[in-house]
Amino acid sequence: PQDVTGIVQLAANPAVLTVSKDSPYQTFDELADGLKDGDTIRAATNGRGGTWDLAVRGLGLEVGTPFTEYAPFNGAAEMIPAVLGKQVELMSPSAGEVRQQIESGEMTGLAVMAEERFDALPDVPTLKEQGVDWVMGSWIGSVMPEGTPENRVETLRDCMGEAATSDEFQTFHTDQGMGVADRDGAEFTDFMRSEYDRFESLINEVY
């Protein structure tokens, strides 16, 4: 992160702890109790070092009980049928990846790993609402190499900031179930560096 400077953050997508509609765990409290009782609770992830893998491993640390297994899959397209087919008990992808299944009733969202409820899934509570201080998700942004002339940086920040706040961009993100972030410039640069430090610490602890 020291090699780049932030232009604008374009999206923020929190992880959503998700189970099948017939799972015995239909609330986060039921899931937490199952973990404490030693139930077999396997989590589908996107593999070692992936954001959705870190989401559930970090949650296990936060609640003091790891999941039984962290099973790697090639993204949500494989994770969803694995949960529905009972190969694993849960997953924690982005909201946009499971919004359709949650809205249709095929799956249940137990918790959003964000500071606040997510617009795409307003009925799914945050972990913080349920007494667990754990936040995790992916984010997307634009950067330039550190040392780029300031006038070029500011020009791009103005242009991309205008595009990111346009109705077209906002509508696209809403339709995709993605969250629109509002960090730009120095704030985004500081955020990237703080996330790098947070992820470094978490990775060293869980692997």
JSON list of C-alpha atoms in Angstrom, two decimals:
[
{"chain": "A", "resi": 1, "resn": "PRO", "atom": "CA", "xyz": [0.00, 0.00, 0.00]},
{"chain": "A", "resi": 2, "resn": "GLN", "atom": "CA", "xyz": [2.96, 2.33, 0.43]},
{"chain": "A", "resi": 3, "resn": "ASP", "atom": "CA", "xyz": [3.56, 2.13, -3.32]},
{"chain": "A", "resi": 4, "resn": "VAL", "atom": "CA", "xyz": [0.19, 3.56, -4.36]},
{"chain": "A", "resi": 5, "resn": "THR", "atom": "CA", "xyz": [-2.03, 6.53, -3.63]},
{"chain": "A", "resi": 6, "resn": "GLY", "atom": "CA", "xyz": [-5.81, 6.26, -3.59]},
{"chain": "A", "resi": 7, "resn": "ILE", "atom": "CA", "xyz": [-7.97, 7.90, -6.23]},
{"chain": "A", "resi": 8, "resn": "VAL", "atom": "CA", "xyz": [-11.44, 6.77, -5.19]},
{"chain": "A", "resi": 9, "resn": "GLN", "atom": "CA", "xyz": [-13.08, 3.78, -3.53]},
{"chain": "A", "resi": 10, "resn": "LEU", "atom": "CA", "xyz": [-15.82, 2.48, -5.79]},
{"chain": "A", "resi": 11, "resn": "ALA", "atom": "CA", "xyz": [-17.49, -0.31, -3.81]},
{"chain": "A", "resi": 12, "resn": "ALA", "atom": "CA", "xyz": [-17.68, -1.98, -0.42]},
{"chain": "A", "resi": 13, "resn": "ASN", "atom": "CA", "xyz": [-19.18, -5.46, -0.19]},
{"chain": "A", "resi": 14, "resn": "PRO", "atom": "CA", "xyz": [-19.61, -6.98, 3.27]},
{"chain": "A", "resi": 15, "resn": "ALA", "atom": "CA", "xyz": [-19.64, -10.71, 3.85]},
{"chain": "A", "resi": 16, "resn": "VAL", "atom": "CA", "xyz": [-23.02, -12.26, 4.65]},
{"chain": "A", "resi": 17, "resn": "LEU", "atom": "CA", "xyz": [-23.15, -15.34, 6.85]},
{"chain": "A", "resi": 18, "resn": "THR", "atom": "CA", "xyz": [-25.60, -17.57, 4.98]},
{"chain": "A", "resi": 19, "resn": "VAL", "atom": "CA", "xyz": [-27.21, -21.00, 5.50]},
{"chain": "A", "resi": 20, "resn": "SER", "atom": "CA", "xyz": [-29.81, -23.07, 3.65]},
{"chain": "A", "resi": 21, "resn": "LYS", "atom": "CA", "xyz": [-33.50, -22.59, 4.40]},
{"chain": "A", "resi": 22, "resn": "ASP", "atom": "CA", "xyz": [-33.66, -25.96, 6.18]},
{"chain": "A", "resi": 23, "resn": "SER", "atom": "CA", "xyz": [-30.52, -25.49, 8.24]},
{"chain": "A", "resi": 24, "resn": "PRO", "atom": "CA", "xyz": [-30.98, -26.12, 11.97]},
{"chain": "A", "resi": 25, "resn": "TYR", "atom": "CA", "xyz": [-29.34, -22.73, 12.49]},
{"chain": "A", "resi": 26, "resn": "GLN", "atom": "CA", "xyz": [-31.81, -20.06, 11.44]},
{"chain": "A", "resi": 27, "resn": "THR", "atom": "CA", "xyz": [-30.38, -17.32, 13.65]},
{"chain": "A", "resi": 28, "resn": "PHE", "atom": "CA", "xyz": [-26.84, -16.34, 14.50]},
{"chain": "A", "resi": 29, "resn": "ASP", "atom": "CA", "xyz": [-27.43, -17.19, 18.17]},
{"chain": "A", "resi": 30, "resn": "GLU", "atom": "CA", "xyz": [-28.40, -20.73, 17.18]},
{"chain": "A", "resi": 31, "resn": "LEU", "atom": "CA", "xyz": [-25.25, -21.02, 15.10]},
{"chain": "A", "resi": 32, "resn": "ALA", "atom": "CA", "xyz": [-23.06, -19.70, 17.92]},
{"chain": "A", "resi": 33, "resn": "ASP", "atom": "CA", "xyz": [-24.66, -22.17, 20.33]},
{"chain": "A", "resi": 34, "resn": "GLY", "atom": "CA", "xyz": [-23.99, -24.98, 17.87]},
{"chain": "A", "resi": 35, "resn": "LEU", "atom": "CA", "xyz": [-20.32, -24.04, 17.68]},
{"chain": "A", "resi": 36, "resn": "LYS", "atom": "CA", "xyz": [-20.02, -23.97, 21.46]},
{"chain": "A", "resi": 37, "resn": "ASP", "atom": "CA", "xyz": [-21.76, -27.35, 21.71]},
{"chain": "A", "resi": 38, "resn": "GLY", "atom": "CA", "xyz": [-19.27, -28.91, 19.30]},
{"chain": "A", "resi": 39, "resn": "ASP", "atom": "CA", "xyz": [-21.63, -29.41, 16.36]},
{"chain": "A", "resi": 40, "resn": "THR", "atom": "CA", "xyz": [-20.07, -30.20, 13.00]},
{"chain": "A", "resi": 41, "resn": "ILE", "atom": "CA", "xyz": [-20.32, -26.86, 11.20]},
{"chain": "A", "resi": 42, "resn": "ARG", "atom": "CA", "xyz": [-18.34, -26.66, 7.97]},
{"chain": "A", "resi": 43, "resn": "ALA", "atom": "CA", "xyz": [-17.85, -23.35, 6.18]},
{"chain": "A", "resi": 44, "resn": "ALA", "atom": "CA", "xyz": [-17.53, -22.98, 2.41]},
{"chain": "A", "resi": 45, "resn": "THR", "atom": "CA", "xyz": [-14.86, -20.43, 1.55]},
{"chain": "A", "resi": 46, "resn": "ASN", "atom": "CA", "xyz": [-13.00, -19.12, -1.48]},
{"chain": "A", "resi": 47, "resn": "GLY", "atom": "CA", "xyz": [-9.75, -20.68, -0.32]},
{"chain": "A", "resi": 48, "resn": "ARG", "atom": "CA", "xyz": [-6.80, -19.90, 1.89]},
{"chain": "A", "resi": 49, "resn": "GLY", "atom": "CA", "xyz": [-6.16, -16.16, 2.01]},
{"chain": "A", "resi": 50, "resn": "GLY", "atom": "CA", "xyz": [-9.44, -15.25, 0.28]},
{"chain": "A", "resi": 51, "resn": "THR", "atom": "CA", "xyz": [-11.66, -12.58, 1.79]},
{"chain": "A", "resi": 52, "resn": "TRP", "atom": "CA", "xyz": [-14.55, -14.97, 2.43]},
{"chain": "A", "resi": 53, "resn": "ASP", "atom": "CA", "xyz": [-12.16, -17.47, 4.02]},
{"chain": "A", "resi": 54, "resn": "LEU", "atom": "CA", "xyz": [-10.82, -14.77, 6.33]},
{"chain": "A", "resi": 55, "resn": "ALA", "atom": "CA", "xyz": [-14.39, -13.71, 7.09]},
{"chain": "A", "resi": 56, "resn": "VAL", "atom": "CA", "xyz": [-15.34, -17.01, 8.73]},
{"chain": "A", "resi": 57, "resn": "ARG", "atom": "CA", "xyz": [-11.90, -17.73, 10.23]},
{"chain": "A", "resi": 58, "resn": "GLY", "atom": "CA", "xyz": [-11.90, -14.29, 11.83]},
{"chain": "A", "resi": 59, "resn": "LEU", "atom": "CA", "xyz": [-15.44, -14.82, 13.09]},
{"chain": "A", "resi": 60, "resn": "GLY", "atom": "CA", "xyz": [-14.34, -18.07, 14.70]},
{"chain": "A", "resi": 61, "resn": "LEU", "atom": "CA", "xyz": [-11.59, -16.18, 16.50]},
{"chain": "A", "resi": 62, "resn": "GLU", "atom": "CA", "xyz": [-14.00, -13.47, 17.62]},
{"chain": "A", "resi": 63, "resn": "VAL", "atom": "CA", "xyz": [-16.54, -15.90, 19.12]},
{"chain": "A", "resi": 64, "resn": "GLY", "atom": "CA", "xyz": [-13.79, -18.08, 20.57]},
{"chain": "A", "resi": 65, "resn": "THR", "atom": "CA", "xyz": [-14.69, -21.27, 18.67]},
{"chain": "A", "resi": 66, "resn": "PRO", "atom": "CA", "xyz": [-13.42, -22.17, 15.19]},
{"chain": "A", "resi": 67, "resn": "PHE", "atom": "CA", "xyz": [-15.63, -23.82, 12.61]},
{"chain": "A", "resi": 68, "resn": "THR", "atom": "CA", "xyz": [-15.16, -27.55, 12.09]},
{"chain": "A", "resi": 69, "resn": "GLU", "atom": "CA", "xyz": [-13.74, -27.18, 8.59]},
{"chain": "A", "resi": 70, "resn": "TYR", "atom": "CA", "xyz": [-13.01, -24.45, 6.07]},
{"chain": "A", "resi": 71, "resn": "ALA", "atom": "CA", "xyz": [-13.74, -26.04, 2.70]},
{"chain": "A", "resi": 72, "resn": "PRO", "atom": "CA", "xyz": [-12.31, -24.22, -0.35]},
{"chain": "A", "resi": 73, "resn": "PHE", "atom": "CA", "xyz": [-14.42, -23.65, -3.47]},
{"chain": "A", "resi": 74, "resn": "ASN", "atom": "CA", "xyz": [-13.97, -21.62, -6.63]},
{"chain": "A", "resi": 75, "resn": "GLY", "atom": "CA", "xyz": [-16.20, -18.72, -5.64]},
{"chain": "A", "resi": 76, "resn": "ALA", "atom": "CA", "xyz": [-19.86, -18.33, -4.77]},
{"chain": "A", "resi": 77, "resn": "ALA", "atom": "CA", "xyz": [-21.04, -20.18, -7.90]},
{"chain": "A", "resi": 78, "resn": "GLU", "atom": "CA", "xyz": [-19.67, -23.35, -6.30]},
{"chain": "A", "resi": 79, "resn": "MET", "atom": "CA", "xyz": [-20.28, -22.40, -2.68]},
{"chain": "A", "resi": 80, "resn": "ILE", "atom": "CA", "xyz": [-24.05, -21.89, -3.07]},
{"chain": "A", "resi": 81, "resn": "PRO", "atom": "CA", "xyz": [-24.85, -25.41, -4.35]},
{"chain": "A", "resi": 82, "resn": "ALA", "atom": "CA", "xyz": [-22.48, -26.85, -1.73]},
{"chain": "A", "resi": 83, "resn": "VAL", "atom": "CA", "xyz": [-24.55, -25.24, 1.02]},
{"chain": "A", "resi": 84, "resn": "LEU", "atom": "CA", "xyz": [-27.88, -26.16, -0.58]},
{"chain": "A", "resi": 85, "resn": "GLY", "atom": "CA", "xyz": [-26.65, -29.71, -1.14]},
{"chain": "A", "resi": 86, "resn": "LYS", "atom": "CA", "xyz": [-25.49, -30.05, 2.50]},
{"chain": "A", "resi": 87, "resn": "GLN", "atom": "CA", "xyz": [-21.84, -30.60, 1.63]},
{"chain": "A", "resi": 88, "resn": "VAL", "atom": "CA", "xyz": [-21.21, -27.78, 4.09]},
{"chain": "A", "resi": 89, "resn": "GLU", "atom": "CA", "xyz": [-23.36, -25.93, 6.58]},
{"chain": "A", "resi": 90, "resn": "LEU", "atom": "CA", "xyz": [-22.73, -22.30, 5.68]},
{"chain": "A", "resi": 91, "resn": "MET", "atom": "CA", "xyz": [-20.92, -19.72, 3.58]},
{"chain": "A", "resi": 92, "resn": "SER", "atom": "CA", "xyz": [-20.05, -16.03, 3.83]},
{"chain": "A", "resi": 93, "resn": "PRO", "atom": "CA", "xyz": [-19.88, -14.43, 0.36]},
{"chain": "A", "resi": 94, "resn": "SER", "atom": "CA", "xyz": [-20.82, -10.90, -0.61]},
{"chain": "A", "resi": 95, "resn": "ALA", "atom": "CA", "xyz": [-24.42, -9.73, -0.38]},
{"chain": "A", "resi": 96, "resn": "GLY", "atom": "CA", "xyz": [-24.81, -9.46, -4.15]},
{"chain": "A", "resi": 97, "resn": "GLU", "atom": "CA", "xyz": [-23.80, -13.08, -4.62]},
{"chain": "A", "resi": 98, "resn": "VAL", "atom": "CA", "xyz": [-26.55, -14.48, -2.38]},
{"chain": "A", "resi": 99, "resn": "ARG", "atom": "CA", "xyz": [-29.23, -11.78, -2.54]},
{"chain": "A", "resi": 100, "resn": "GLN", "atom": "CA", "xyz": [-31.35, -13.74, -5.02]},
{"chain": "A", "resi": 101, "resn": "GLN", "atom": "CA", "xyz": [-31.26, -16.92, -2.93]},
{"chain": "A", "resi": 102, "resn": "ILE", "atom": "CA", "xyz": [-32.06, -15.06, 0.29]},
{"chain": "A", "resi": 103, "resn": "GLU", "atom": "CA", "xyz": [-34.91, -13.08, -1.27]},
{"chain": "A", "resi": 104, "resn": "SER", "atom": "CA", "xyz": [-36.38, -16.24, -2.82]},
{"chain": "A", "resi": 105, "resn": "GLY", "atom": "CA", "xyz": [-36.29, -18.06, 0.51]},
{"chain": "A", "resi": 106, "resn": "GLU", "atom": "CA", "xyz": [-33.80, -20.73, -0.60]},
{"chain": "A", "resi": 107, "resn": "MET", "atom": "CA", "xyz": [-31.24, -19.45, 1.88]},
{"chain": "A", "resi": 108, "resn": "THR", "atom": "CA", "xyz": [-31.22, -17.52, 5.15]},
{"chain": "A", "resi": 109, "resn": "GLY", "atom": "CA", "xyz": [-28.92, -14.62, 5.89]},
{"chain": "A", "resi": 110, "resn": "LEU", "atom": "CA", "xyz": [-27.86, -14.86, 9.53]},
{"chain": "A", "resi": 111, "resn": "ALA", "atom": "CA", "xyz": [-25.68, -11.76, 9.74]},
{"chain": "A", "resi": 112, "resn": "VAL", "atom": "CA", "xyz": [-24.00, -9.06, 7.70]},
{"chain": "A", "resi": 113, "resn": "MET", "atom": "CA", "xyz": [-20.36, -8.44, 8.59]},
{"chain": "A", "resi": 114, "resn": "ALA", "atom": "CA", "xyz": [-20.62, -4.65, 8.38]},
{"chain": "A", "resi": 115, "resn": "GLU", "atom": "CA", "xyz": [-20.91, -1.65, 10.62]},
{"chain": "A", "resi": 116, "resn": "GLU", "atom": "CA", "xyz": [-24.52, -1.10, 9.51]},
{"chain": "A", "resi": 117, "resn": "ARG", "atom": "CA", "xyz": [-27.22, -3.10, 7.76]},
{"chain": "A", "resi": 118, "resn": "PHE", "atom": "CA", "xyz": [-26.63, -3.47, 4.05]},
{"chain": "A", "resi": 119, "resn": "ASP", "atom": "CA", "xyz": [-29.09, -1.81, 1.66]},
{"chain": "A", "resi": 120, "resn": "ALA", "atom": "CA", "xyz": [-29.34, -4.87, -0.59]},
{"chain": "A", "resi": 121, "resn": "LEU", "atom": "CA", "xyz": [-30.44, -7.05, 2.36]},
{"chain": "A", "resi": 122, "resn": "PRO", "atom": "CA", "xyz": [-32.11, -4.69, 4.83]},
{"chain": "A", "resi": 123, "resn": "ASP", "atom": "CA", "xyz": [-33.73, -7.46, 6.88]},
{"chain": "A", "resi": 124, "resn": "VAL", "atom": "CA", "xyz": [-30.45, -9.20, 7.70]},
{"chain": "A", "resi": 125, "resn": "PRO", "atom": "CA", "xyz": [-28.97, -7.90, 10.99]},
{"chain": "A", "resi": 126, "resn": "THR", "atom": "CA", "xyz": [-25.32, -7.09, 11.45]},
{"chain": "A", "resi": 127, "resn": "LEU", "atom": "CA", "xyz": [-23.08, -9.14, 13.69]},
{"chain": "A", "resi": 128, "resn": "LYS", "atom": "CA", "xyz": [-22.65, -6.04, 15.84]},
{"chain": "A", "resi": 129, "resn": "GLU", "atom": "CA", "xyz": [-26.40, -5.95, 16.47]},
{"chain": "A", "resi": 130, "resn": "GLN", "atom": "CA", "xyz": [-26.02, -9.50, 17.77]},
{"chain": "A", "resi": 131, "resn": "GLY", "atom": "CA", "xyz": [-23.17, -8.72, 20.12]},
{"chain": "A", "resi": 132, "resn": "VAL", "atom": "CA", "xyz": [-20.18, -9.69, 17.96]},
{"chain": "A", "resi": 133, "resn": "ASP", "atom": "CA", "xyz": [-17.70, -7.01, 16.97]},
{"chain": "A", "resi": 134, "resn": "TRP", "atom": "CA", "xyz": [-16.57, -8.43, 13.65]},
{"chain": "A", "resi": 135, "resn": "VAL", "atom": "CA", "xyz": [-16.53, -6.67, 10.27]},
{"chain": "A", "resi": 136, "resn": "MET", "atom": "CA", "xyz": [-15.24, -8.15, 7.01]},
{"chain": "A", "resi": 137, "resn": "GLY", "atom": "CA", "xyz": [-15.80, -7.62, 3.32]},
{"chain": "A", "resi": 138, "resn": "SER", "atom": "CA", "xyz": [-14.21, -6.86, 0.01]},
{"chain": "A", "resi": 139, "resn": "TRP", "atom": "CA", "xyz": [-13.74, -3.43, -1.52]},
{"chain": "A", "resi": 140, "resn": "ILE", "atom": "CA", "xyz": [-12.91, -2.05, -4.94]},
{"chain": "A", "resi": 141, "resn": "GLY", "atom": "CA", "xyz": [-11.12, 1.15, -5.78]},
{"chain": "A", "resi": 142, "resn": "SER", "atom": "CA", "xyz": [-8.80, 2.93, -8.14]},
{"chain": "A", "resi": 143, "resn": "VAL", "atom": "CA", "xyz": [-5.18, 3.83, -7.35]},
{"chain": "A", "resi": 144, "resn": "MET", "atom": "CA", "xyz": [-2.12, 5.39, -8.97]},
{"chain": "A", "resi": 145, "resn": "PRO", "atom": "CA", "xyz": [1.58, 4.81, -8.30]},
{"chain": "A", "resi": 146, "resn": "GLU", "atom": "CA", "xyz": [2.97, 6.77, -5.39]},
{"chain": "A", "resi": 147, "resn": "GLY", "atom": "CA", "xyz": [4.90, 9.75, -6.73]},
{"chain": "A", "resi": 148, "resn": "THR", "atom": "CA", "xyz": [2.48, 10.54, -9.56]},
{"chain": "A", "resi": 149, "resn": "PRO", "atom": "CA", "xyz": [2.39, 14.35, -10.06]},
{"chain": "A", "resi": 150, "resn": "GLU", "atom": "CA", "xyz": [-0.26, 15.85, -7.78]},
{"chain": "A", "resi": 151, "resn": "ASN", "atom": "CA", "xyz": [-2.07, 17.65, -10.60]},
{"chain": "A", "resi": 152, "resn": "ARG", "atom": "CA", "xyz": [-2.68, 14.32, -12.37]},
{"chain": "A", "resi": 153, "resn": "VAL", "atom": "CA", "xyz": [-3.85, 12.70, -9.15]},
{"chain": "A", "resi": 154, "resn": "GLU", "atom": "CA", "xyz": [-6.31, 15.51, -8.47]},
{"chain": "A", "resi": 155, "resn": "THR", "atom": "CA", "xyz": [-7.62, 15.45, -12.05]},
{"chain": "A", "resi": 156, "resn": "LEU", "atom": "CA", "xyz": [-8.35, 11.74, -11.83]},
{"chain": "A", "resi": 157, "resn": "ARG", "atom": "CA", "xyz": [-9.88, 12.11, -8.38]},
{"chain": "A", "resi": 158, "resn": "ASP", "atom": "CA", "xyz": [-12.25, 14.76, -9.71]},
{"chain": "A", "resi": 159, "resn": "CYS", "atom": "CA", "xyz": [-13.21, 12.75, -12.82]},
{"chain": "A", "resi": 160, "resn": "MET", "atom": "CA", "xyz": [-13.64, 9.40, -11.11]},
{"chain": "A", "resi": 161, "resn": "GLY", "atom": "CA", "xyz": [-15.35, 10.96, -8.13]},
{"chain": "A", "resi": 162, "resn": "GLU", "atom": "CA", "xyz": [-17.91, 12.53, -10.45]},
{"chain": "A", "resi": 163, "resn": "ALA", "atom": "CA", "xyz": [-18.45, 9.21, -12.23]},
{"chain": "A", "resi": 164, "resn": "ALA", "atom": "CA", "xyz": [-18.78, 7.29, -8.97]},
{"chain": "A", "resi": 165, "resn": "THR", "atom": "CA", "xyz": [-21.52, 9.59, -7.70]},
{"chain": "A", "resi": 166, "resn": "SER", "atom": "CA", "xyz": [-23.46, 9.61, -10.98]},
{"chain": "A", "resi": 167, "resn": "ASP", "atom": "CA", "xyz": [-26.99, 8.20, -11.12]},
{"chain": "A", "resi": 168, "resn": "GLU", "atom": "CA", "xyz": [-25.90, 5.61, -13.67]},
{"chain": "A", "resi": 169, "resn": "PHE", "atom": "CA", "xyz": [-23.13, 4.26, -11.46]},
{"chain": "A", "resi": 170, "resn": "GLN", "atom": "CA", "xyz": [-25.29, 4.27, -8.33]},
{"chain": "A", "resi": 171, "resn": "THR", "atom": "CA", "xyz": [-28.09, 2.43, -10.16]},
{"chain": "A", "resi": 172, "resn": "PHE", "atom": "CA", "xyz": [-25.67, -0.17, -11.51]},
{"chain": "A", "resi": 173, "resn": "HIS", "atom": "CA", "xyz": [-24.34, -0.89, -8.03]},
{"chain": "A", "resi": 174, "resn": "THR", "atom": "CA", "xyz": [-27.82, -1.11, -6.56]},
{"chain": "A", "resi": 175, "resn": "ASP", "atom": "CA", "xyz": [-28.95, -3.51, -9.29]},
{"chain": "A", "resi": 176, "resn": "GLN", "atom": "CA", "xyz": [-25.92, -5.71, -8.64]},
{"chain": "A", "resi": 177, "resn": "GLY", "atom": "CA", "xyz": [-26.44, -5.75, -4.89]},
{"chain": "A", "resi": 178, "resn": "MET", "atom": "CA", "xyz": [-23.17, -3.93, -4.31]},
{"chain": "A", "resi": 179, "resn": "GLY", "atom": "CA", "xyz": [-22.45, -1.21, -1.80]},
{"chain": "A", "resi": 180, "resn": "VAL", "atom": "CA", "xyz": [-21.27, 2.20, -2.95]},
{"chain": "A", "resi": 181, "resn": "ALA", "atom": "CA", "xyz": [-18.41, 3.61, -0.90]},
{"chain": "A", "resi": 182, "resn": "ASP", "atom": "CA", "xyz": [-17.73, 7.31, -0.42]},
{"chain": "A", "resi": 183, "resn": "ARG", "atom": "CA", "xyz": [-14.01, 7.40, 0.41]},
{"chain": "A", "resi": 184, "resn": "ASP", "atom": "CA", "xyz": [-11.82, 9.43, -1.88]},
{"chain": "A", "resi": 185, "resn": "GLY", "atom": "CA", "xyz": [-8.32, 10.84, -1.96]},
{"chain": "A", "resi": 186, "resn": "ALA", "atom": "CA", "xyz": [-6.37, 10.76, 1.27]},
{"chain": "A", "resi": 187, "resn": "GLU", "atom": "CA", "xyz": [-9.20, 9.02, 3.11]},
{"chain": "A", "resi": 188, "resn": "PHE", "atom": "CA", "xyz": [-9.10, 6.07, 0.71]},
{"chain": "A", "resi": 189, "resn": "THR", "atom": "CA", "xyz": [-5.30, 5.93, 0.93]},
{"chain": "A", "resi": 190, "resn": "ASP", "atom": "CA", "xyz": [-5.48, 5.82, 4.74]},
{"chain": "A", "resi": 191, "resn": "PHE", "atom": "CA", "xyz": [-8.19, 3.16, 4.58]},
{"chain": "A", "resi": 192, "resn": "MET", "atom": "CA", "xyz": [-6.12, 0.92, 2.28]},
{"chain": "A", "resi": 193, "resn": "ARG", "atom": "CA", "xyz": [-3.15, 1.12, 4.60]},
{"chain": "A", "resi": 194, "resn": "SER", "atom": "CA", "xyz": [-5.22, 0.39, 7.68]},
{"chain": "A", "resi": 195, "resn": "GLU", "atom": "CA", "xyz": [-6.82, -2.60, 5.93]},
{"chain": "A", "resi": 196, "resn": "TYR", "atom": "CA", "xyz": [-3.39, -3.89, 4.93]},
{"chain": "A", "resi": 197, "resn": "ASP", "atom": "CA", "xyz": [-2.30, -3.79, 8.55]},
{"chain": "A", "resi": 198, "resn": "ARG", "atom": "CA", "xyz": [-5.54, -5.44, 9.72]},
{"chain": "A", "resi": 199, "resn": "PHE", "atom": "CA", "xyz": [-5.31, -8.24, 7.15]},
{"chain": "A", "resi": 200, "resn": "GLU", "atom": "CA", "xyz": [-1.62, -8.83, 7.88]},
{"chain": "A", "resi": 201, "resn": "SER", "atom": "CA", "xyz": [-2.38, -9.29, 11.56]},
{"chain": "A", "resi": 202, "resn": "LEU", "atom": "CA", "xyz": [-5.38, -11.56, 10.88]},
{"chain": "A", "resi": 203, "resn": "ILE", "atom": "CA", "xyz": [-3.50, -13.72, 8.36]},
{"chain": "A", "resi": 204, "resn": "ASN", "atom": "CA", "xyz": [-0.65, -14.22, 10.80]},
{"chain": "A", "resi": 205, "resn": "GLU", "atom": "CA", "xyz": [-3.13, -15.34, 13.43]},
{"chain": "A", "resi": 206, "resn": "VAL", "atom": "CA", "xyz": [-5.34, -17.73, 11.46]},
{"chain": "A", "resi": 207, "resn": "TYR", "atom": "CA", "xyz": [-2.81, -19.51, 9.21]}
]
